[in-house]
């Protein structure tokens, strides 16, 4: 089974998240498989390209978010794994990038929502106790809020937290 599909920002590559514990990249022009991202340990339910097209992010039943550098744009190549984060206590259902690429939102079967700083994929915010499983997710074009849709048919808008300001190191003398 294929649980999710995503096009690269330029529309030339299609990514699939599947029940066979893999994500695959396909060249749209001719259907050639460019890579199989085989590091996941269980089914993958959600896959996204970063808005700048530099990364692929996927998550699923192994409760982890994985980030690959996207290098197989034209021909088959191995896309290196950059990050693997234990993200939720239960399977991750949905992922969505903010349009500016600075944040990633994840939802899980335990009715939690997390917001991640994509600079290093650290958690910015945790929301617990959703009234129902969140199965749909998108972020507004102005990066101000995310919309979530629940299994019971309800939906809600939530403010998207800002990325924390990082301390800068003084320049070496």
JSON list of C-alpha atoms in Angstrom, two decimals, residues 31-114:
[
{"chain": "A", "resi": 31, "resn": "UNK", "atom": "CA", "xyz": [8.58, 6.56, -14.10]},
{"chain": "A", "resi": 32, "resn": "UNK", "atom": "CA", "xyz": [12.16, 5.45, -13.42]},
{"chain": "A", "resi": 33, "resn": "UNK", "atom": "CA", "xyz": [12.87, 4.76, -9.76]},
{"chain": "A", "resi": 34, "resn": "UNK", "atom": "CA", "xyz": [15.68, 7.06, -8.63]},
{"chain": "A", "resi": 35, "resn": "UNK", "atom": "CA", "xyz": [16.16, 5.70, -5.10]},
{"chain": "A", "resi": 36, "resn": "UNK", "atom": "CA", "xyz": [14.62, 3.59, -2.36]},
{"chain": "A", "resi": 37, "resn": "UNK", "atom": "CA", "xyz": [14.97, 5.19, 1.03]},
{"chain": "A", "resi": 38, "resn": "UNK", "atom": "CA", "xyz": [15.07, 1.95, 3.00]},
{"chain": "A", "resi": 39, "resn": "UNK", "atom": "CA", "xyz": [16.12, 3.07, 6.49]},
{"chain": "A", "resi": 40, "resn": "UNK", "atom": "CA", "xyz": [12.61, 3.12, 8.06]},
{"chain": "A", "resi": 41, "resn": "UNK", "atom": "CA", "xyz": [11.79, 0.19, 10.34]},
{"chain": "A", "resi": 42, "resn": "UNK", "atom": "CA", "xyz": [8.01, 0.10, 9.76]},
{"chain": "A", "resi": 43, "resn": "UNK", "atom": "CA", "xyz": [5.34, 1.48, 7.43]},
{"chain": "A", "resi": 44, "resn": "UNK", "atom": "CA", "xyz": [5.77, 5.09, 6.32]},
{"chain": "A", "resi": 45, "resn": "UNK", "atom": "CA", "xyz": [2.59, 7.18, 6.39]},
{"chain": "A", "resi": 46, "resn": "UNK", "atom": "CA", "xyz": [3.73, 10.66, 5.40]},
{"chain": "A", "resi": 47, "resn": "UNK", "atom": "CA", "xyz": [6.37, 12.15, 3.10]},
{"chain": "A", "resi": 48, "resn": "UNK", "atom": "CA", "xyz": [7.25, 15.73, 2.16]},
{"chain": "A", "resi": 49, "resn": "UNK", "atom": "CA", "xyz": [9.87, 17.66, 0.23]},
{"chain": "A", "resi": 50, "resn": "UNK", "atom": "CA", "xyz": [11.24, 20.74, 1.95]},
{"chain": "A", "resi": 51, "resn": "UNK", "atom": "CA", "xyz": [10.00, 23.93, 0.25]},
{"chain": "A", "resi": 52, "resn": "UNK", "atom": "CA", "xyz": [13.52, 24.69, -1.04]},
{"chain": "A", "resi": 53, "resn": "UNK", "atom": "CA", "xyz": [13.74, 21.19, -2.55]},
{"chain": "A", "resi": 54, "resn": "UNK", "atom": "CA", "xyz": [16.93, 20.26, -0.69]},
{"chain": "A", "resi": 55, "resn": "UNK", "atom": "CA", "xyz": [15.49, 17.60, 1.64]},
{"chain": "A", "resi": 56, "resn": "UNK", "atom": "CA", "xyz": [12.94, 14.79, 1.85]},
{"chain": "A", "resi": 57, "resn": "UNK", "atom": "CA", "xyz": [11.25, 14.12, 5.19]},
{"chain": "A", "resi": 58, "resn": "UNK", "atom": "CA", "xyz": [9.21, 11.02, 6.02]},
{"chain": "A", "resi": 59, "resn": "UNK", "atom": "CA", "xyz": [7.60, 9.45, 9.08]},
{"chain": "A", "resi": 60, "resn": "UNK", "atom": "CA", "xyz": [5.31, 6.63, 10.06]},
{"chain": "A", "resi": 61, "resn": "UNK", "atom": "CA", "xyz": [4.74, 3.61, 12.27]},
{"chain": "A", "resi": 62, "resn": "UNK", "atom": "CA", "xyz": [8.28, 3.53, 13.69]},
{"chain": "A", "resi": 63, "resn": "UNK", "atom": "CA", "xyz": [7.61, 6.86, 15.49]},
{"chain": "A", "resi": 64, "resn": "UNK", "atom": "CA", "xyz": [10.59, 8.55, 13.84]},
{"chain": "A", "resi": 65, "resn": "UNK", "atom": "CA", "xyz": [11.10, 11.49, 11.53]},
{"chain": "A", "resi": 66, "resn": "UNK", "atom": "CA", "xyz": [13.84, 10.93, 8.97]},
{"chain": "A", "resi": 67, "resn": "UNK", "atom": "CA", "xyz": [15.45, 13.60, 6.82]},
{"chain": "A", "resi": 68, "resn": "UNK", "atom": "CA", "xyz": [17.38, 12.81, 3.64]},
{"chain": "A", "resi": 69, "resn": "UNK", "atom": "CA", "xyz": [19.40, 15.17, 1.50]},
{"chain": "A", "resi": 70, "resn": "UNK", "atom": "CA", "xyz": [17.73, 15.17, -1.93]},
{"chain": "A", "resi": 71, "resn": "UNK", "atom": "CA", "xyz": [20.42, 14.45, -4.53]},
{"chain": "A", "resi": 72, "resn": "UNK", "atom": "CA", "xyz": [18.82, 12.03, -7.03]},
{"chain": "A", "resi": 73, "resn": "UNK", "atom": "CA", "xyz": [17.13, 14.74, -9.10]},
{"chain": "A", "resi": 74, "resn": "UNK", "atom": "CA", "xyz": [18.00, 13.54, -12.60]},
{"chain": "A", "resi": 75, "resn": "UNK", "atom": "CA", "xyz": [19.45, 10.05, -12.27]},
{"chain": "A", "resi": 76, "resn": "UNK", "atom": "CA", "xyz": [19.49, 7.21, -9.73]},
{"chain": "A", "resi": 77, "resn": "UNK", "atom": "CA", "xyz": [21.67, 8.09, -6.73]},
{"chain": "A", "resi": 78, "resn": "UNK", "atom": "CA", "xyz": [21.73, 7.35, -3.01]},
{"chain": "A", "resi": 79, "resn": "UNK", "atom": "CA", "xyz": [20.15, 10.18, -1.01]},
{"chain": "A", "resi": 80, "resn": "UNK", "atom": "CA", "xyz": [22.08, 10.39, 2.28]},
{"chain": "A", "resi": 81, "resn": "UNK", "atom": "CA", "xyz": [20.24, 10.23, 5.58]},
{"chain": "A", "resi": 82, "resn": "UNK", "atom": "CA", "xyz": [20.89, 13.48, 7.49]},
{"chain": "A", "resi": 83, "resn": "UNK", "atom": "CA", "xyz": [18.68, 13.16, 10.61]},
{"chain": "A", "resi": 84, "resn": "UNK", "atom": "CA", "xyz": [16.66, 10.44, 12.30]},
{"chain": "A", "resi": 85, "resn": "UNK", "atom": "CA", "xyz": [14.67, 11.63, 15.31]},
{"chain": "A", "resi": 86, "resn": "UNK", "atom": "CA", "xyz": [12.50, 9.65, 17.69]},
{"chain": "A", "resi": 87, "resn": "UNK", "atom": "CA", "xyz": [9.54, 12.02, 17.48]},
{"chain": "A", "resi": 88, "resn": "UNK", "atom": "CA", "xyz": [6.36, 10.59, 19.04]},
{"chain": "A", "resi": 89, "resn": "UNK", "atom": "CA", "xyz": [5.38, 7.74, 21.35]},
{"chain": "A", "resi": 90, "resn": "UNK", "atom": "CA", "xyz": [3.03, 6.30, 18.70]},
{"chain": "A", "resi": 91, "resn": "UNK", "atom": "CA", "xyz": [2.97, 6.18, 14.87]},
{"chain": "A", "resi": 92, "resn": "UNK", "atom": "CA", "xyz": [3.25, 9.52, 13.09]},
{"chain": "A", "resi": 93, "resn": "UNK", "atom": "CA", "xyz": [0.28, 10.20, 10.84]},
{"chain": "A", "resi": 94, "resn": "UNK", "atom": "CA", "xyz": [1.02, 13.51, 9.07]},
{"chain": "A", "resi": 95, "resn": "UNK", "atom": "CA", "xyz": [3.85, 15.94, 8.35]},
{"chain": "A", "resi": 96, "resn": "UNK", "atom": "CA", "xyz": [3.74, 19.46, 6.90]},
{"chain": "A", "resi": 97, "resn": "UNK", "atom": "CA", "xyz": [6.45, 22.06, 6.27]},
{"chain": "A", "resi": 98, "resn": "UNK", "atom": "CA", "xyz": [5.89, 25.75, 6.81]},
{"chain": "A", "resi": 99, "resn": "UNK", "atom": "CA", "xyz": [6.10, 27.53, 3.43]},
{"chain": "A", "resi": 100, "resn": "UNK", "atom": "CA", "xyz": [9.37, 29.19, 4.46]},
{"chain": "A", "resi": 101, "resn": "UNK", "atom": "CA", "xyz": [10.79, 25.77, 5.45]},
{"chain": "A", "resi": 102, "resn": "UNK", "atom": "CA", "xyz": [11.74, 26.85, 8.98]},
{"chain": "A", "resi": 103, "resn": "UNK", "atom": "CA", "xyz": [9.28, 24.56, 10.78]},
{"chain": "A", "resi": 104, "resn": "UNK", "atom": "CA", "xyz": [7.80, 21.10, 10.42]},
{"chain": "A", "resi": 105, "resn": "UNK", "atom": "CA", "xyz": [4.56, 20.03, 12.09]},
{"chain": "A", "resi": 106, "resn": "UNK", "atom": "CA", "xyz": [3.90, 16.36, 12.92]},
{"chain": "A", "resi": 107, "resn": "UNK", "atom": "CA", "xyz": [0.77, 14.61, 14.19]},
{"chain": "A", "resi": 108, "resn": "UNK", "atom": "CA", "xyz": [0.59, 11.16, 15.78]},
{"chain": "A", "resi": 109, "resn": "UNK", "atom": "CA", "xyz": [-1.87, 8.44, 16.74]},
{"chain": "A", "resi": 110, "resn": "UNK", "atom": "CA", "xyz": [-1.55, 9.37, 20.43]},
{"chain": "A", "resi": 111, "resn": "UNK", "atom": "CA", "xyz": [-3.34, 12.65, 19.56]},
{"chain": "A", "resi": 112, "resn": "UNK", "atom": "CA", "xyz": [-0.25, 14.77, 19.95]},
{"chain": "A", "resi": 113, "resn": "UNK", "atom": "CA", "xyz": [1.02, 17.51, 17.67]},
{"chain": "A", "resi": 114, "resn": "UNK", "atom": "CA", "xyz": [4.63, 18.68, 17.60]}
]
